[in-house]
Coordinates of N, CA and C (backbone and C1' of nucleotides) in Angstrom, one line a residue:
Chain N
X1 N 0.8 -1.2 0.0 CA 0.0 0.0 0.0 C 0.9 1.3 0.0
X2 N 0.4 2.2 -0.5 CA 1.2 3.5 -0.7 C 1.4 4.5 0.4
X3 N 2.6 4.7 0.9 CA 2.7 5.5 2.3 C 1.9 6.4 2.7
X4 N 1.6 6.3 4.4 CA 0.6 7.5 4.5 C 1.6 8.7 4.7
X5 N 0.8 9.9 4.4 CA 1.8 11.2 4.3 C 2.0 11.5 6.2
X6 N 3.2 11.5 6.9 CA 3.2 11.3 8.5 C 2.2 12.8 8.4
X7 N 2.8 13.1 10.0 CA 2.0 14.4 10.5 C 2.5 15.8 10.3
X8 N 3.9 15.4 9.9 CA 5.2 16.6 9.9 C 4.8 17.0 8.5
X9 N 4.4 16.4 7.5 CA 3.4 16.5 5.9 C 2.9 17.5 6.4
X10 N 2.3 17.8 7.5 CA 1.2 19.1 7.7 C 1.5 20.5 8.2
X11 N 2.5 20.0 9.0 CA 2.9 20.6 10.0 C 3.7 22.2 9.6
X12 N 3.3 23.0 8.0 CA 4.4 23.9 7.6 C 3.1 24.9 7.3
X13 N 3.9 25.6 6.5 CA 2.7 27.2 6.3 C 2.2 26.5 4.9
X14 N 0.4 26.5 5.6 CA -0.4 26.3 4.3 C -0.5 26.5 2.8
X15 N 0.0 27.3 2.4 CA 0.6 27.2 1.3 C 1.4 26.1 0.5
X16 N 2.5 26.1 1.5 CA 2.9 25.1 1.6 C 2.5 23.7 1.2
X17 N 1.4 23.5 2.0 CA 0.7 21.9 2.3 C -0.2 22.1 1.1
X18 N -1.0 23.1 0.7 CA -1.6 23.2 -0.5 C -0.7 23.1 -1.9
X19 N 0.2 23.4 -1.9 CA 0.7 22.6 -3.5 C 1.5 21.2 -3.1
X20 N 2.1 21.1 -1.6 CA 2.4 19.8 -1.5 C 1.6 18.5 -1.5
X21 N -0.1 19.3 -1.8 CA -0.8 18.1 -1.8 C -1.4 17.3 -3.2
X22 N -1.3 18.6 -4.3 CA -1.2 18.2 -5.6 C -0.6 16.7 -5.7
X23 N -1.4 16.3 -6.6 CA -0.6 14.6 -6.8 C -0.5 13.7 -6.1
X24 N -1.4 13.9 -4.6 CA -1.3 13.2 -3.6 C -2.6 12.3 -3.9
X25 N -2.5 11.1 -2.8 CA -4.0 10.1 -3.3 C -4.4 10.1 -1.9
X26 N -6.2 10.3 -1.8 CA -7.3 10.0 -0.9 C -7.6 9.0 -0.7
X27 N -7.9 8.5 0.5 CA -8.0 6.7 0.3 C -9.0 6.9 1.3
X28 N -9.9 6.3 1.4 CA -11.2 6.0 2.0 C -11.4 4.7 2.4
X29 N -11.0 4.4 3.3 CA -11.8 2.8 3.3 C -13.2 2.3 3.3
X30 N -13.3 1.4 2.9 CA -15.0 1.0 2.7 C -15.0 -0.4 2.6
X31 N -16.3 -1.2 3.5 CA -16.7 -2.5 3.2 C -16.3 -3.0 1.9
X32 N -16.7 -1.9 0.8 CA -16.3 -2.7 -0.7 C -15.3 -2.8 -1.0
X33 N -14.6 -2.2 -0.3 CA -13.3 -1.7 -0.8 C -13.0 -0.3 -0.9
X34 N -11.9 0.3 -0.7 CA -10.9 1.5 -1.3 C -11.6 2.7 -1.9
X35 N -12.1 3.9 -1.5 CA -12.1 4.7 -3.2 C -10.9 5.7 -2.7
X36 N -10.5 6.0 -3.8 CA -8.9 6.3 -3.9 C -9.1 7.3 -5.3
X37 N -8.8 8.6 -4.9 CA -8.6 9.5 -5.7 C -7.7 10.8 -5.9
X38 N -6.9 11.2 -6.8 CA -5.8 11.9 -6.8 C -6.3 13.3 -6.8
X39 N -5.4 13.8 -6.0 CA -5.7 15.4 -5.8 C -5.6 16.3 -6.9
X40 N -6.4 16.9 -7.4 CA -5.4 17.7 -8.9 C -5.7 19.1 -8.5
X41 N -6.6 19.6 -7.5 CA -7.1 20.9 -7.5 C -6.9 21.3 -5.7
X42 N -6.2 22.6 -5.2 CA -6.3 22.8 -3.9 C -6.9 24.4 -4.0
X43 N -7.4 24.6 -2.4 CA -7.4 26.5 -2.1 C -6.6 26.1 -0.4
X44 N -5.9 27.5 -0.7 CA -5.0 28.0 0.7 C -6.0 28.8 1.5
X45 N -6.6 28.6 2.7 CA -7.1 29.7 3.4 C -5.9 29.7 4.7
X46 N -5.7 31.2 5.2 CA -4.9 31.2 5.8 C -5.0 31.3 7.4
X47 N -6.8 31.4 7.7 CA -7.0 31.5 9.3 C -7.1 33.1 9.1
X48 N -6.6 33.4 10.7 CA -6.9 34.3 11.1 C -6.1 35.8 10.5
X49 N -5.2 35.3 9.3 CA -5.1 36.6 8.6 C -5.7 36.7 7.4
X50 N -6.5 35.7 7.2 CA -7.3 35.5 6.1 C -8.7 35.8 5.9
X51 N -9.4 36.9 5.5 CA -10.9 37.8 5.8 C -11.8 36.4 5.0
X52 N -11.2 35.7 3.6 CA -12.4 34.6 3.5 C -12.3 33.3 4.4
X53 N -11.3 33.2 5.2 CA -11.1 32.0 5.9 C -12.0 31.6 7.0
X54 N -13.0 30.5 7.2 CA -14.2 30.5 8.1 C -13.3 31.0 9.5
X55 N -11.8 30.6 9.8 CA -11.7 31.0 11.3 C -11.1 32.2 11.2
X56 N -11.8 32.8 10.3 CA -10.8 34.1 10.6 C -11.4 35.0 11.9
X57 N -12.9 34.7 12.0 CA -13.8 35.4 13.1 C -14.0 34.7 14.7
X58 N -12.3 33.8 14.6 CA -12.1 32.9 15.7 C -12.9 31.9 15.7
X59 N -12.5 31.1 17.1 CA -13.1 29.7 17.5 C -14.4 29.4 17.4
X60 N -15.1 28.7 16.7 CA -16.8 28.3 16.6 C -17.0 26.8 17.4
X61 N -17.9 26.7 17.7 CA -18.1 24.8 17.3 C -17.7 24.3 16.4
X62 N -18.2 25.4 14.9 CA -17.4 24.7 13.8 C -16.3 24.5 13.6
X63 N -15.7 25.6 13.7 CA -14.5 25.6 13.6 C -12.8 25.4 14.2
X64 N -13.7 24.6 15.5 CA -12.9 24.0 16.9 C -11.6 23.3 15.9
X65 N -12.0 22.7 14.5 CA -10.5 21.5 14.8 C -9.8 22.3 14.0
X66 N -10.3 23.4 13.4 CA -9.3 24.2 12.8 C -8.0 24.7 13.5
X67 N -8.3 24.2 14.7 CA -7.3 25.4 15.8 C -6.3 24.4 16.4
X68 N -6.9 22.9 16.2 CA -6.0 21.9 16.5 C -4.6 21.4 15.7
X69 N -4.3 19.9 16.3 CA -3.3 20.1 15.7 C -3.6 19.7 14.0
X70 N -2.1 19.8 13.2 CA -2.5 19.1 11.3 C -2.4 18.1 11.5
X71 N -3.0 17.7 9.9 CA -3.2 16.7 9.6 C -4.9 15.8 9.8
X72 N -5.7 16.5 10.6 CA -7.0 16.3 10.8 C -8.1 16.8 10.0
X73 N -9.3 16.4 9.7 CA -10.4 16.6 8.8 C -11.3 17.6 9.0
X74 N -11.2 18.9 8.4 CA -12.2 20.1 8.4 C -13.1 20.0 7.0
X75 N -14.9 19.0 8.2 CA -15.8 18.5 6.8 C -16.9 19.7 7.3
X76 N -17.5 20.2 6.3 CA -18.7 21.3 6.9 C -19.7 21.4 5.7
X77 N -20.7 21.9 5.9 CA -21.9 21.5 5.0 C -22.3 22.4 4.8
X78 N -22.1 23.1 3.2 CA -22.3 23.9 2.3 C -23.5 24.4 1.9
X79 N -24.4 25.5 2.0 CA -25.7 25.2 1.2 C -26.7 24.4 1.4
X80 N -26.4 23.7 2.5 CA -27.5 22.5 2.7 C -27.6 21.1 2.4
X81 N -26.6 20.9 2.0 CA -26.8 19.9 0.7 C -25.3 19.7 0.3
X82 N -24.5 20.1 -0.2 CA -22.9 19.4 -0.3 C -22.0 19.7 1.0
X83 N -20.8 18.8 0.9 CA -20.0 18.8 2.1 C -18.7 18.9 0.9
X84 N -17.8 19.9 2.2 CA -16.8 19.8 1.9 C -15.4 19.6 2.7
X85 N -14.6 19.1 1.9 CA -13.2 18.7 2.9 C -12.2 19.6 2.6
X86 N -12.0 19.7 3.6 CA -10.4 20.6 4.4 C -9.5 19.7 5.0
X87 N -8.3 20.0 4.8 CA -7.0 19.0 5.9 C -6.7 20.5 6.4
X88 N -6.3 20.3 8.0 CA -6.3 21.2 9.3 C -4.6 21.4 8.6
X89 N -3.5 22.2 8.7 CA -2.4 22.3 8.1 C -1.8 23.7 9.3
X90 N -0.2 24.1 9.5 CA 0.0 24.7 10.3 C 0.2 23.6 11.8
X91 N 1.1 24.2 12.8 CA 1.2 24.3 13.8 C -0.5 24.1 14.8
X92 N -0.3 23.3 15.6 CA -1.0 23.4 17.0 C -1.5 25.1 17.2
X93 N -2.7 25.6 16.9 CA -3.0 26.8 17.6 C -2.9 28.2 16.3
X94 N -2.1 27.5 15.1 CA -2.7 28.2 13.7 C -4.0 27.4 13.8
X95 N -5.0 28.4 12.6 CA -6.2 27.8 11.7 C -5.8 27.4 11.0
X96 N -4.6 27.5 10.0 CA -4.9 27.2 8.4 C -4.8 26.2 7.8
X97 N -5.9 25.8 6.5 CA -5.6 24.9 6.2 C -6.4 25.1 4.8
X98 N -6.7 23.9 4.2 CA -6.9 23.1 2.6 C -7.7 22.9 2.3
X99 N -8.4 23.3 1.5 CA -9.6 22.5 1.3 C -9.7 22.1 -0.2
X100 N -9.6 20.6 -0.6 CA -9.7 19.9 -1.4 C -10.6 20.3 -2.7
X101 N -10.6 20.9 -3.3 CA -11.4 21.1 -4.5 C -11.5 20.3 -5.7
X102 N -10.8 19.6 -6.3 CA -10.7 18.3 -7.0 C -10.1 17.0 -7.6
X103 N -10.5 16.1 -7.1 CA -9.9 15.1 -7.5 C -9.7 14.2 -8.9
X104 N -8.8 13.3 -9.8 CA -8.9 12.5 -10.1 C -9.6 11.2 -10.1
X105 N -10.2 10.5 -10.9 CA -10.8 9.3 -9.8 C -9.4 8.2 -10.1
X106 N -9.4 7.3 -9.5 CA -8.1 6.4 -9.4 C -9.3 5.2 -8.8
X107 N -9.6 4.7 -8.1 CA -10.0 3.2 -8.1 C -11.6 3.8 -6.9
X108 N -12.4 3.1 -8.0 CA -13.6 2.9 -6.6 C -14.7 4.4 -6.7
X109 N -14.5 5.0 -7.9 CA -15.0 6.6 -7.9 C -15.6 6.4 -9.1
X110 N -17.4 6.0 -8.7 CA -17.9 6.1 -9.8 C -18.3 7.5 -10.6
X111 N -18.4 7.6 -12.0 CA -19.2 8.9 -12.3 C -20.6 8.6 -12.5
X112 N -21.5 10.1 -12.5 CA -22.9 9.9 -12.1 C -22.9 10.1 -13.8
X113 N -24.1 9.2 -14.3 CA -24.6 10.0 -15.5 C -23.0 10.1 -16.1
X114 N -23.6 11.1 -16.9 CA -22.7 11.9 -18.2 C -21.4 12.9 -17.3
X115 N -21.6 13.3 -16.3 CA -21.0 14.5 -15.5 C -19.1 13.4 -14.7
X116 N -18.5 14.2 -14.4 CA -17.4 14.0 -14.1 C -17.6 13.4 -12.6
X117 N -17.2 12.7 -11.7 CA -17.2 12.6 -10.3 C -16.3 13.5 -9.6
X118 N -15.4 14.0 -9.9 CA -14.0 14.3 -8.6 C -14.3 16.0 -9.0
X119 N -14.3 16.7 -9.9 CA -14.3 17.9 -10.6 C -15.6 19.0 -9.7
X120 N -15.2 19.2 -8.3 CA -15.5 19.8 -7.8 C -15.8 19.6 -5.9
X121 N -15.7 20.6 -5.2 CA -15.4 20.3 -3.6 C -16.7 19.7 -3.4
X122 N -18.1 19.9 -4.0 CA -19.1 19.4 -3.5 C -19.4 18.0 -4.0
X123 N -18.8 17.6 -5.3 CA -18.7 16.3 -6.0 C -17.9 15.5 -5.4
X124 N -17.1 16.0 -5.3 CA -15.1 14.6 -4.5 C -15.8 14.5 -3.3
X125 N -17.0 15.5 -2.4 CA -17.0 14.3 -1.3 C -18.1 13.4 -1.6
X126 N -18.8 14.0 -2.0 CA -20.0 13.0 -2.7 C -19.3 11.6 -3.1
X127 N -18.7 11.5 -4.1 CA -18.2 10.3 -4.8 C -17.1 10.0 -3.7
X128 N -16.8 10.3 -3.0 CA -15.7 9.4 -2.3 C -16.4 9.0 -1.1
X129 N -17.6 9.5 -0.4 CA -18.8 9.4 0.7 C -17.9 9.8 2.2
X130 N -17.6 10.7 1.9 CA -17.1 12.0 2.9 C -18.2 12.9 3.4
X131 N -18.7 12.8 4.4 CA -20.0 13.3 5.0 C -19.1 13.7 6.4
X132 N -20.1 14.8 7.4 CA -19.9 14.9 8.2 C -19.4 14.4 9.8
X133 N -19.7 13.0 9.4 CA -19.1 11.6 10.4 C -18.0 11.7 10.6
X134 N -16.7 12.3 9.2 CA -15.5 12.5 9.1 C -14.8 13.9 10.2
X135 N -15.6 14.8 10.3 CA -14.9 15.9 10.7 C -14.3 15.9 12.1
X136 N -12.9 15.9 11.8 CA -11.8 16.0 13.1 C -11.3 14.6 12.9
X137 N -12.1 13.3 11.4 CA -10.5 12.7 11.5 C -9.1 12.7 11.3
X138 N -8.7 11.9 12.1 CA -7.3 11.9 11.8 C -6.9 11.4 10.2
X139 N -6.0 11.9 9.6 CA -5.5 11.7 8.1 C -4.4 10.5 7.9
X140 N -3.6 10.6 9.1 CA -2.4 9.7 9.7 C -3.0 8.3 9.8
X141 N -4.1 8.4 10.3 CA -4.2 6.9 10.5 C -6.0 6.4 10.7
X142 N -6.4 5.4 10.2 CA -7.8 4.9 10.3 C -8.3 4.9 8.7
X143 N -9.3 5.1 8.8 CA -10.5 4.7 7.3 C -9.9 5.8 6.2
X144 N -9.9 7.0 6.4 CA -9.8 7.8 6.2 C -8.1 8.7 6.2
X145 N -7.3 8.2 4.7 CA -5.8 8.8 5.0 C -5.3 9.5 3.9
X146 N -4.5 10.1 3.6 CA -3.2 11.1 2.4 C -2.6 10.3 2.5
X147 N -2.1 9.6 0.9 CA -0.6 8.7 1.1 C -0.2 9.3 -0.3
X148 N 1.2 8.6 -0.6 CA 2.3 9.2 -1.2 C 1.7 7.9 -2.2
X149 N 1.5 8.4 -3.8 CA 1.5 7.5 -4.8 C 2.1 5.9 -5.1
X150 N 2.1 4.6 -5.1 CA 2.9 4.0 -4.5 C 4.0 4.2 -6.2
X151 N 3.2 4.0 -7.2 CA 4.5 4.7 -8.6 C 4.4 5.9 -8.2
X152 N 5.8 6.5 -9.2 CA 5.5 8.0 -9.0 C 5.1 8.3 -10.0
X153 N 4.3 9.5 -10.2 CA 3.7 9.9 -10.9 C 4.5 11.0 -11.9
X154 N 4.4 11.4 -13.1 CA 4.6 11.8 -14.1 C 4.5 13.0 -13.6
X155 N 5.6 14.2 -14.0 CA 6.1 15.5 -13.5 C 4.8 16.5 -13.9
X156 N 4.3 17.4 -13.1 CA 3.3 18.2 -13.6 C 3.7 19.6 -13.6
X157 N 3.1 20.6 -14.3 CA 3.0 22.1 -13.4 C 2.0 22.8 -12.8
X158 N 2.0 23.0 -11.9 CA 1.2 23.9 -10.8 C 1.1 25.0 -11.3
X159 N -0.5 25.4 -11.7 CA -1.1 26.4 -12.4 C -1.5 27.2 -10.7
X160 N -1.5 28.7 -10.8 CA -1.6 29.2 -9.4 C -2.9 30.5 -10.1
X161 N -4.0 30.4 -9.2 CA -5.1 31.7 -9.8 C -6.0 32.0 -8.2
X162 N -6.6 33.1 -8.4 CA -7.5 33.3 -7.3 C -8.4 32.2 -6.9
X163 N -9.2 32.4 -5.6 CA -10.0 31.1 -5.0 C -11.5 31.5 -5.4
X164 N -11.8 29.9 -5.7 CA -13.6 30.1 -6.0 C -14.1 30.6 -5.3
X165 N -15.8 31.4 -5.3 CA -16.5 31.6 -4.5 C -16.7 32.4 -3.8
X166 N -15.8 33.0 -3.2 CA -15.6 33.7 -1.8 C -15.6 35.2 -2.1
X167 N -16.6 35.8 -1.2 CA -16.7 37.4 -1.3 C -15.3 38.6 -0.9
X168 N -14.6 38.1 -0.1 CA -13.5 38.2 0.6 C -12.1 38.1 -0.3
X169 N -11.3 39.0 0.2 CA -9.5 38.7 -0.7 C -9.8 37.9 -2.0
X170 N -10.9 38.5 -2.7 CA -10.7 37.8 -3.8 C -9.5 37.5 -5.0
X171 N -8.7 38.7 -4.8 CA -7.7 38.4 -5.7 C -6.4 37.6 -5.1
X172 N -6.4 37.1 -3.6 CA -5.8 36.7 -3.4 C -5.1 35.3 -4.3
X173 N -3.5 34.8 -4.5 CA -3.5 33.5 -5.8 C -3.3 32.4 -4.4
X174 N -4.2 32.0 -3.9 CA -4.2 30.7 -3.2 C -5.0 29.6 -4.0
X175 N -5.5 29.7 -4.7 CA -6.0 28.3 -5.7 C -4.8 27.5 -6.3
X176 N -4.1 26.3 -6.4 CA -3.5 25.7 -7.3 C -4.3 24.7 -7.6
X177 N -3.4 24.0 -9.0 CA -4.1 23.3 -9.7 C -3.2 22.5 -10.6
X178 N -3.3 21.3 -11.3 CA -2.3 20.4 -11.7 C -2.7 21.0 -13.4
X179 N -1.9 21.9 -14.1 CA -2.5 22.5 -15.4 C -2.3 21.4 -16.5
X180 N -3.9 21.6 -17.4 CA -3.9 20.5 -18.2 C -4.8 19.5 -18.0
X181 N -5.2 19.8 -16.6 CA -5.4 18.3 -16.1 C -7.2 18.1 -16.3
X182 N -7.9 17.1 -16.8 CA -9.5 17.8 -17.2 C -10.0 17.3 -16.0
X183 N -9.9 17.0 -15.1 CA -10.7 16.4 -13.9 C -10.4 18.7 -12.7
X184 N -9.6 18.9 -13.1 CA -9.8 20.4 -12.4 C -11.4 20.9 -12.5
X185 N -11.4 22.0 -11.4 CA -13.2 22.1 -11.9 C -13.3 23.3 -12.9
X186 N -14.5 23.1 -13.7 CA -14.6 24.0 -14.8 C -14.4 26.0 -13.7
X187 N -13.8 26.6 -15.1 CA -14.4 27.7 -14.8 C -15.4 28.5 -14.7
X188 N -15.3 29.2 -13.7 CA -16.5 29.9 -13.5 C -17.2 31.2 -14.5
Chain L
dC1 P -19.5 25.3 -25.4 O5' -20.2 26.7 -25.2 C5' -19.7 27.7 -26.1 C4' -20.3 29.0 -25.7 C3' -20.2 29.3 -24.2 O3' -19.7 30.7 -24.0 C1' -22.5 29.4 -24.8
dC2 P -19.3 31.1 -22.5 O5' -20.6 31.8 -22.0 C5' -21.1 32.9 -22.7 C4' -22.3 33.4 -21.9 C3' -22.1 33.5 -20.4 O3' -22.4 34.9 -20.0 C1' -24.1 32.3 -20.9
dG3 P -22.0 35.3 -18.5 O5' -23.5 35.4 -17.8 C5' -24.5 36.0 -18.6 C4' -25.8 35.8 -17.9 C3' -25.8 36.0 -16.4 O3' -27.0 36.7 -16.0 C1' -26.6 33.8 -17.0
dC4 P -27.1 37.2 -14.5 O5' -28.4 36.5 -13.9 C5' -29.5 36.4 -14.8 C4' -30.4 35.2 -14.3 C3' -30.6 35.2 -12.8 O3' -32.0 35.2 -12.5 C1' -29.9 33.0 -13.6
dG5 P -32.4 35.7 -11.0 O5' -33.0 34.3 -10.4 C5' -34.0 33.6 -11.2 C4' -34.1 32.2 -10.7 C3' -34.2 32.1 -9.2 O3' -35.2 31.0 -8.9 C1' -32.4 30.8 -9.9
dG6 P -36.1 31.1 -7.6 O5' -36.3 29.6 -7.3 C5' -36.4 28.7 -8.4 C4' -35.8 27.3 -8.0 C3' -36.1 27.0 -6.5 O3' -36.5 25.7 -6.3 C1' -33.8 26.9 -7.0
dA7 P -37.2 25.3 -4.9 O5' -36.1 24.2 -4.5 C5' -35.7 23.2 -5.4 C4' -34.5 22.4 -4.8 C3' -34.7 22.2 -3.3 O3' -34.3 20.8 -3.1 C1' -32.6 23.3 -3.8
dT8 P -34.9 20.1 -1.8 O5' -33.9 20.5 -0.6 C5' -32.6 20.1 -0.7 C4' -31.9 20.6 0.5 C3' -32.7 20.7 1.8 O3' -32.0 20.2 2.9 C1' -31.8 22.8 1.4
dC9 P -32.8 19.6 4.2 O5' -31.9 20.2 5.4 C5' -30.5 20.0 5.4 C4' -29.8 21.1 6.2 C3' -30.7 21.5 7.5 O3' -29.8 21.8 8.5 C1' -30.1 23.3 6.2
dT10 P -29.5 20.8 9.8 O5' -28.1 21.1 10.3 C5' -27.0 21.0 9.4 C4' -26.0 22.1 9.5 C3' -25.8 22.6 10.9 O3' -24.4 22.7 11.1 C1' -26.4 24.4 9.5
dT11 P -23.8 22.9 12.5 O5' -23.4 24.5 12.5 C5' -22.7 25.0 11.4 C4' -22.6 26.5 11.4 C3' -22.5 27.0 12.9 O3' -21.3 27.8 13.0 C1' -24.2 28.1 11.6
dC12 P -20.9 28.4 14.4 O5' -21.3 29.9 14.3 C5' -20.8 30.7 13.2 C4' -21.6 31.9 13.1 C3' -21.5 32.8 14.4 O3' -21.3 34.1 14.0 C1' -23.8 32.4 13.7
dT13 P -21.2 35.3 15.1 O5' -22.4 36.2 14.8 C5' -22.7 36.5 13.4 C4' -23.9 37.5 13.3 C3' -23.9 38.6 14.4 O3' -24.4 39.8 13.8 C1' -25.9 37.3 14.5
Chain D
dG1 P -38.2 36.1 11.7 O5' -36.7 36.1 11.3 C5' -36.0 37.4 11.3 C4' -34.7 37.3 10.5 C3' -34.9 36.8 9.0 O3' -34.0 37.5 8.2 C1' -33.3 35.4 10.2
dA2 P -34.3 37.7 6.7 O5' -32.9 38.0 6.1 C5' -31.9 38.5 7.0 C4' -30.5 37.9 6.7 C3' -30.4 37.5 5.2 O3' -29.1 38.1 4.8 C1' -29.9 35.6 6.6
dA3 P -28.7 38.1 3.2 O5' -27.3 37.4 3.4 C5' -26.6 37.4 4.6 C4' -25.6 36.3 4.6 C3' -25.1 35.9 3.3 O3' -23.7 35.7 3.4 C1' -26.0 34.0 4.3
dG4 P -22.7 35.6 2.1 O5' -22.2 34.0 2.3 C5' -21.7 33.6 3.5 C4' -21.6 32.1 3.5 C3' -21.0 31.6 2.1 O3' -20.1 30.5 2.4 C1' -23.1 30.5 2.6
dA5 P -18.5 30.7 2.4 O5' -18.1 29.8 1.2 C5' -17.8 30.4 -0.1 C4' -17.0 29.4 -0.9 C3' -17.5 28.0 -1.0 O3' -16.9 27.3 -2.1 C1' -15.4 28.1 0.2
dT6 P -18.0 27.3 -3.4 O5' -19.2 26.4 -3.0 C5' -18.9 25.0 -2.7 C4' -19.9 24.1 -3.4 C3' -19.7 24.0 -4.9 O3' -19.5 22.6 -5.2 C1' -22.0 24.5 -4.5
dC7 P -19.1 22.0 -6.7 O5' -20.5 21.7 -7.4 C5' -21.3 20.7 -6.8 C4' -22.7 20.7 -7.5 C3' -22.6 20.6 -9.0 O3' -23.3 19.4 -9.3 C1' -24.1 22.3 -8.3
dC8 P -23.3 18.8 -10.8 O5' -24.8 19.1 -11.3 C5' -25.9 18.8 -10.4 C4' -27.1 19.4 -11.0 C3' -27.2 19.3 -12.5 O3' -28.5 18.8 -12.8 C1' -27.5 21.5 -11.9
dG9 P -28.9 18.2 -14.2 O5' -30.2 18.9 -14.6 C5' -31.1 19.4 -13.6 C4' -31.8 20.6 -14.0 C3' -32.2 20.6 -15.5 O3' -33.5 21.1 -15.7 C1' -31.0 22.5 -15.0
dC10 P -34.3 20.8 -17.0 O5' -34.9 22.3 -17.4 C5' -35.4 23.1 -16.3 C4' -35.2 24.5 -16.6 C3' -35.6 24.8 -18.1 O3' -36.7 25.7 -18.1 C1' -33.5 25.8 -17.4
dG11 P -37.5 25.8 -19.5 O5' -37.1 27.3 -19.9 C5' -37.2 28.4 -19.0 C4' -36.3 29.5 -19.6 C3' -36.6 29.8 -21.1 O3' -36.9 31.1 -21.3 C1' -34.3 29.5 -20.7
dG12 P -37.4 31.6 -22.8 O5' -36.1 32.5 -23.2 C5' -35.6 33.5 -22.4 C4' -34.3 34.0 -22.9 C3' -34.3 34.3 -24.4 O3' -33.6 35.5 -24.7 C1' -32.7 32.7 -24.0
dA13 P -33.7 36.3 -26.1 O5' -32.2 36.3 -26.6 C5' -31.1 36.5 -25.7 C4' -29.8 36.1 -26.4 C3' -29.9 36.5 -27.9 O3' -28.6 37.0 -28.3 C1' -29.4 34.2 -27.7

DNA sequence: CCGCGGATCTTCT
DNA sequence: GAAGATCCGCGGA
């Protein structure tokens, strides 16, 4: 099996952990088996110097594991209706961290219909069944892990642009993205 | 192709 | 009580 990424993986400035996670694979475990899907799309939020970052207005219920240590699962429910995933990144007592915007599918990721599965934050948890049961797992170890490719994978470039969505620092360039790649999510 | 609105519900004010 | 780190389908051009 392909190594899991340890804790020290997390443990640097978000930015950081957001392009270090490019090309990285999600592994889920499941009764059926594995779904396992490659990272091709990240956004950097940076916490508390960051006006779109949910902790930037401090500590919530929600936002408790933001504050903990990296390497743990920041899942929160969008709209009513999609979830999305964050890996917690930084030091013990930073916010910042990741939140996954698109995957590859690699084993176990079906597509719906005609439409892509991984090609978007409200899709990749869908297709990978990442629900809120997840939030504040650990990534190091259990059902739910980051591991290192077990081939390596073919050399990419990291395309860098502003982040979806957000009313806030919008011109800030914390989106990356593996360029080329058609599983990234469409533009807006 | 493009823009708009509806779905749906937790979270914080 | 309103907004939100989304997605899809519809209608018009």
């Amino acid at each position: 099996m392909p190594r899991i990424l340890p804790r020290s993986f997390y443990a640097r400035p978000t930015v950081d952990v957001a392009r270090a996670l490019l090309g990285k694979l999600i592994v889920h475990d499941q009764a059926e088996g594995p779904r396992i899907g490659r990272i091709v799309e990240t956004e950097a939020y940076l916490g508390a110097s960051d006006p779109a970052a949910h902790a930037y207005r401090g500590m919530t219920p929600r936002t408790r594991v933001l504050f903990g240590p990296p390497g743990h699962a920041y899942v929160y429910l969008i709209y009513g209706m999609y979830h999305c995933l964050n890996v917690v990144a930084e030091k013990e007592g930073s916010s910042g961290c990741v939140l996954i915007r698109a995957i590859e599918p690699v084993e176990n990721v079906a597509s719906p219909g005609n439409g892509r599965a991984g090609n978007g934050p409200g899709k990749l948890t869908r297709a990978l069944g990442i629900t809120l049961q997840h939030y504040g797992a650990d990534l190091t170890q259990g059902p739910l892990t980051i591991r290192e490719p077990a081939t390596k994978s073919a050399p990419f470039k990291i395309g860098v642009s502003p982040r979806i969505g957000i009313r806030e620092a919008v011109d800030w360039p914390l989106r990356f993205f593996v360029t080329e790649n058609p599983h990234v999510s469409r533009r807006r």
